[in-house]
Every structure is written in C-alpha cells, then in structure tokens.
Short mmCIF file of C-alpha atoms and ligand atoms in Angstrom, two decimals:
data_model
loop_
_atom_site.label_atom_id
_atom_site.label_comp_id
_atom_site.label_asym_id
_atom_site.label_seq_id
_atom_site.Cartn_x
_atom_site.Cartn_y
_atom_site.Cartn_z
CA UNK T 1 119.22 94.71 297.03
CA UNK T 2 119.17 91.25 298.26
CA UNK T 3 116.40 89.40 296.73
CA UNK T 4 116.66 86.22 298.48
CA UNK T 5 117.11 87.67 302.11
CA UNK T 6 114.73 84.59 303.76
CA UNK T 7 118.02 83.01 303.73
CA UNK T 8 118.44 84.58 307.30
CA UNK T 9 115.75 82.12 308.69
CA UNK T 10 117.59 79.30 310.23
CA UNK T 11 113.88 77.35 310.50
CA UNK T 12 110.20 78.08 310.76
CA UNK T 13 108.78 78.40 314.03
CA UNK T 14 105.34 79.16 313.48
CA UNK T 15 104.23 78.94 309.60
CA UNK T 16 101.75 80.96 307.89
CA UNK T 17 99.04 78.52 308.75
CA UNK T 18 99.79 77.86 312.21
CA UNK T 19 99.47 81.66 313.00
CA UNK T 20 96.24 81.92 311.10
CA UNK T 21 94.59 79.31 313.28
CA UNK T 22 96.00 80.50 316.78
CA UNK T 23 95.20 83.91 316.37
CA UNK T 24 91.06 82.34 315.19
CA UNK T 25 91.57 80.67 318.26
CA UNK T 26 92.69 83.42 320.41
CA UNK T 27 90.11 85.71 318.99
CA UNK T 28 87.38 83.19 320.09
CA UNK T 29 88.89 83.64 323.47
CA UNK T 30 88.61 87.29 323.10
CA UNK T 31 84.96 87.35 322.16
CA UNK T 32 83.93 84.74 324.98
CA UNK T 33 85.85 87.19 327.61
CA UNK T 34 84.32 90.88 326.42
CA UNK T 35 81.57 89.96 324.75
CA UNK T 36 79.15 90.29 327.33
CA UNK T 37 80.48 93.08 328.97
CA UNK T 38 78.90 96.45 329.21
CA UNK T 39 82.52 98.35 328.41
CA UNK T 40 83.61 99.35 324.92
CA UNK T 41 86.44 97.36 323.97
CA UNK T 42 90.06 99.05 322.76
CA UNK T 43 92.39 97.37 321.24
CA UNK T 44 96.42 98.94 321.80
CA UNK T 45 98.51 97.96 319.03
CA UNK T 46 102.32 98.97 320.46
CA UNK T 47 104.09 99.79 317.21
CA UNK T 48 106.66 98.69 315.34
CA UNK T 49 106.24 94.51 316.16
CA UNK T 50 102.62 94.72 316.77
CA UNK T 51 101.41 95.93 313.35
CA UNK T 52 100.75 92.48 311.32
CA UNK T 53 99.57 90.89 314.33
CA UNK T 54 97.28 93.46 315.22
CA UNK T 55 95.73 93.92 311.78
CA UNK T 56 95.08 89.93 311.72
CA UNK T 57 93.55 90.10 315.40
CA UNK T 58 91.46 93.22 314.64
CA UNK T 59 89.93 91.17 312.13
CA UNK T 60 89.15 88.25 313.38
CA UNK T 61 87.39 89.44 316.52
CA UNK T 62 84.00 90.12 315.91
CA UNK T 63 82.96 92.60 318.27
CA UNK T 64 82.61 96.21 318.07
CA UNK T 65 85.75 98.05 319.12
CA UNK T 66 87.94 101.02 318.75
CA UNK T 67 91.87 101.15 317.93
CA UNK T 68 94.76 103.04 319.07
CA UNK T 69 98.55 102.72 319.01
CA UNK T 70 101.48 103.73 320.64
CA UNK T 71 105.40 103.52 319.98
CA UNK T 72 107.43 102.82 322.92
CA UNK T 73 110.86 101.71 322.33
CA UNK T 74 113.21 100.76 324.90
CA UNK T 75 116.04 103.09 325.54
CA UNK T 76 119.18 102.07 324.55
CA UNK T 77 117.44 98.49 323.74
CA UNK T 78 120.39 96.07 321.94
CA UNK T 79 120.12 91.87 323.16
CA UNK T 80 119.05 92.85 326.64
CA UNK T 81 116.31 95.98 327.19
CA UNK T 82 117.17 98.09 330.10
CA UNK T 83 113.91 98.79 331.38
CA UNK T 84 113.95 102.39 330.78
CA UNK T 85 110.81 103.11 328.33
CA UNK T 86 110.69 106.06 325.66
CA UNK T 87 107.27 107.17 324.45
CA UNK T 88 107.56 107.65 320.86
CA UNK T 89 104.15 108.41 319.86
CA UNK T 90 101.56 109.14 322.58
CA UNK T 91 97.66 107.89 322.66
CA UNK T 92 95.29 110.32 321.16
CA UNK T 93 92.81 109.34 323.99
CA UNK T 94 93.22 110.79 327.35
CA UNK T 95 90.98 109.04 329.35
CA UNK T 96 90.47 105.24 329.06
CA UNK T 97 88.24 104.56 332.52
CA UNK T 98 85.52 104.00 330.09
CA UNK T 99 87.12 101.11 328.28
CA UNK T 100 88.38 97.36 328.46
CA UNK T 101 91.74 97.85 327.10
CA UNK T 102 93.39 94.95 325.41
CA UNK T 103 97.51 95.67 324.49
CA UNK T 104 98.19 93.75 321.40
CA UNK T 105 102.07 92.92 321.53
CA UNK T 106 104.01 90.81 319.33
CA UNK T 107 105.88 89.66 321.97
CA UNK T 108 106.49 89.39 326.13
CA UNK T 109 109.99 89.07 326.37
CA UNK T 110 111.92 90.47 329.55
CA UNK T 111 108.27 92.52 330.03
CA UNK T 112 110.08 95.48 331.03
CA UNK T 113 107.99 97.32 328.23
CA UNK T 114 104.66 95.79 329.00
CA UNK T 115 105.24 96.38 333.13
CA UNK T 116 106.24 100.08 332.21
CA UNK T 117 102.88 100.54 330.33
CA UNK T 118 100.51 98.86 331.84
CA UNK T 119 101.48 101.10 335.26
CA UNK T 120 101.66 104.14 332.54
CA UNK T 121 98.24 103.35 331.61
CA UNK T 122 96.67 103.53 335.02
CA UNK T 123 98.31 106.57 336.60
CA UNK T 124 98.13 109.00 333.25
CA UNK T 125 95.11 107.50 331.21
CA UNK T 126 92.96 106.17 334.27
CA UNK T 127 92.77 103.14 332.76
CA UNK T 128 90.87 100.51 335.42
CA UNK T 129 91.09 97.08 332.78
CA UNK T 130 93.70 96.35 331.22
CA UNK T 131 94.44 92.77 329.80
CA UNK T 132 97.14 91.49 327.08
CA UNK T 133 97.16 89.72 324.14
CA UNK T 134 100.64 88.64 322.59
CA UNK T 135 101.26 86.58 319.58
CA UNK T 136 104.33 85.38 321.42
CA UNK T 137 105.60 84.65 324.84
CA UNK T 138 109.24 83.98 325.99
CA UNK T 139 108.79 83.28 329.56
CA UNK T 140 112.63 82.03 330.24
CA UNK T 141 113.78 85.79 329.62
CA UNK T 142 111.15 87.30 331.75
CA UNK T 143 112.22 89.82 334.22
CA UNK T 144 109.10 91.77 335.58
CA UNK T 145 106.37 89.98 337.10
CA UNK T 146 103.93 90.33 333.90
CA UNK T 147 101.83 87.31 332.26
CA UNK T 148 99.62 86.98 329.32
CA UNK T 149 96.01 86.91 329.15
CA UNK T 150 95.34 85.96 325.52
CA UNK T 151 98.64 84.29 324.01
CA UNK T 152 98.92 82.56 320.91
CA UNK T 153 102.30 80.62 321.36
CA UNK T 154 105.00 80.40 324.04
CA UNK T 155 108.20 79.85 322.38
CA UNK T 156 111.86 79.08 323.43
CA UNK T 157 114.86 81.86 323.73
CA UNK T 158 115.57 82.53 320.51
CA UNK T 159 116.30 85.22 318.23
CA UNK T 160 113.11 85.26 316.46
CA UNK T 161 111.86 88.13 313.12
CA UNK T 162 108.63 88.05 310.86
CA UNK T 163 105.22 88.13 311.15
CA UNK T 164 106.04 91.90 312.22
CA UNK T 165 109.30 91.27 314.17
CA UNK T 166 112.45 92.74 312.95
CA UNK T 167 116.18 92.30 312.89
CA UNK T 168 117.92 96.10 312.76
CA UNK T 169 114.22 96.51 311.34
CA UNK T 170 114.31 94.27 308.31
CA UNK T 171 112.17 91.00 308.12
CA UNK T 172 108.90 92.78 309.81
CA UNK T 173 107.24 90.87 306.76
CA UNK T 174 107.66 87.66 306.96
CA UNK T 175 104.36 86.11 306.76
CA UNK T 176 105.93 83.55 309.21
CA UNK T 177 107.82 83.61 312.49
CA UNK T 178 111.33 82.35 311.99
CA UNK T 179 114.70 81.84 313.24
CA UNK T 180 117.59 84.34 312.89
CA UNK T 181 120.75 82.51 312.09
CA UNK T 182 123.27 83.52 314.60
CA UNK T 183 125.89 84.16 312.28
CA UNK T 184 123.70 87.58 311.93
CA UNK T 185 123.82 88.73 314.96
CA UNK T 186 127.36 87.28 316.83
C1 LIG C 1 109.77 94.79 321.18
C2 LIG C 1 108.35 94.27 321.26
C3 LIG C 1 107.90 94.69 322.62
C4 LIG C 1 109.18 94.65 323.43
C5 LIG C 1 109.21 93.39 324.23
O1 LIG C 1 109.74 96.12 320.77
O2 LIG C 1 107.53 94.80 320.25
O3 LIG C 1 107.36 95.99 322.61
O4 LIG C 1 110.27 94.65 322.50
O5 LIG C 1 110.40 93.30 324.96
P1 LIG C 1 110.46 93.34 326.54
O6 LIG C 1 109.41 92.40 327.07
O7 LIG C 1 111.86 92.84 326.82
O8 LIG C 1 110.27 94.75 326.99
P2 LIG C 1 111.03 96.94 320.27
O9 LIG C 1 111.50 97.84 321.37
O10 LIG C 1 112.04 95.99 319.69
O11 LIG C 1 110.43 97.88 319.15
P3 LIG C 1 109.64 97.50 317.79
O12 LIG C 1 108.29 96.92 318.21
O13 LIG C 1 109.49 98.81 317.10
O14 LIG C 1 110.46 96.50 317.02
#
C-alpha cells in the first residue's frame, strides 16, 4: 500500500478551508431561497462524487429537509462521457410533485448527467422544482445547455480528485480538491 499517495496532487485548488467557507456561504444562499417556501425541501445526493460534499451541505443548511440518493454513472464514461446515463441505484420515492428538489453534485462538467436527470426527474418522478447545487463547475467542457443554481467554485479544465472526486476511484478523500498530475492519466 502506498502510504504517501497525495503525491498525485500536482497543486491545491481549493484547500480545506476554502471549501468550508463556500459551502457556509452557499448554504446561506440555500436558506434565503427555500426558506420561506411552503414545499418540503429534498436534497439529491448523486453518488459516488457527491458523498463528502453532500454530508458538509446537509449540515450546514439549517432547514428542515429530507435526503435521497441516486447512482448514475455514465456508460462507457473514460475522459469524455457519452451522454448515455445508467441508473445504478434508483430513488426510493416515487413521487416528488410535493417537493423542492435540490441535486447536490460534485461537479457540472459536460452536464450530460445532470441534463439526463433533471428530464428523468420530471417525466418518471413528477418532479415540478428542481434546482442544483454543485461544489464545482467546469463551464469550458460543457455540452448540454445546463447551469448551476447554487455553485461553490467554477474552476478551469483540469483533471481534478478529492473532496469526494476520484481517479479509477481512489482519492474520494481528500479533504481538499486537487490536481491530478498528468503523468497519471497520459
Ligand atoms: C461524475 C460526477 C457527475 C458527472 C459529471 O460522476 O459525479 O455525476 O460525472 O459529469 P458530466 O457533467 O460530464 O455528466 P461519475 O460518472 O464519474 O461517477 P462517480 O460520481 O461515481 O465518480
């Protein structure tokens, strides 16, 4: 076992404590948005990336609200996702008409995922309000016309693990979002 595997991080590119206070921020922005609405709130965690992000967020908004997750993956997903989604684990809930839902991603890259589901939400769960929160935002890869609603940083095209992301599914935790040195992936 390699003991000393943060050697893979080229640089930082949001530390520990920069993350903390964005997502305070960004939960701030949450509460000022649903917090005087008459819906109950749901927040979507979209495993694997999501997971650290989501358990921060869930925390720092203070409002009452449910949780559910799903597992999508991207079929035959390598440097570039093809746009065809795969449902790995379903939502328990059936119908969402009753709810603001809020997807918590870790990140809107091409938004080939987030397109998919936000359409999949509507036509199977009746879903009428859906917004999304992502920790981060590449908007130079972005292929589907998809924004964020609640972002905490938008951040150049790189190769980028921690704070939940992986690389062949190690580095998920990192406290921090770093840098994959290319020599790891060319
Ligand atoms: C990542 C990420 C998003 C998606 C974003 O998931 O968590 O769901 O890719 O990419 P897109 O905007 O190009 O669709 P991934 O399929 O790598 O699975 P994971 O969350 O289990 O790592």
């Amino acid at each position: 076992m390699d003991h000393n595997y943060e050697k893979a991080v080229e640089r930082i590119l949001c530390s520990e404590e920069q993350i903390k206070k964005r997502v305070a921020e960004i939960a701030r922005e949450i509460e000022n948005y649903y917090g005087a609405s008459d819906k109950k709130l749901l927040l979507l965690g979209i495993l694997k990336g999501s997971v650290v992000f989501m358990a921060d967020l869930m925390k720092a908004v203070r409002l009452p609200m449910e949780v559910e997750f799903m597992r999508l993956s991207s079929y035959g997903k390598s440097a570039v996702s093809s746009g065809e989604i795969v449902i790995k684990a379903g939502l328990e809930k059936k119908d969402l008409a009753d709810y603001n839902v809020l997807i918590v991603e870790d990140i809107l890259d091409t938004g080939n995922t987030l397109f998919w589901l936000v359409d999949y939400l509507k036509r199977e769960h009746n879903a009428k309000d859906i917004k999304i929160c992502t920790l981060l935002d590449k908007p130079d890869r972005r292929e589907k016309p998809i924004s964020v609603d609640f972002g905490c940083f938008t951040i150049p095209d790189e190769f980028v693990i921690g704070y939940g992301l992986d690389f062949n599914e190690l580095y998920r935790d990192l406290p921090y979002v770093g840098i994959l040195k290319r020599e790891y992936y060319e």
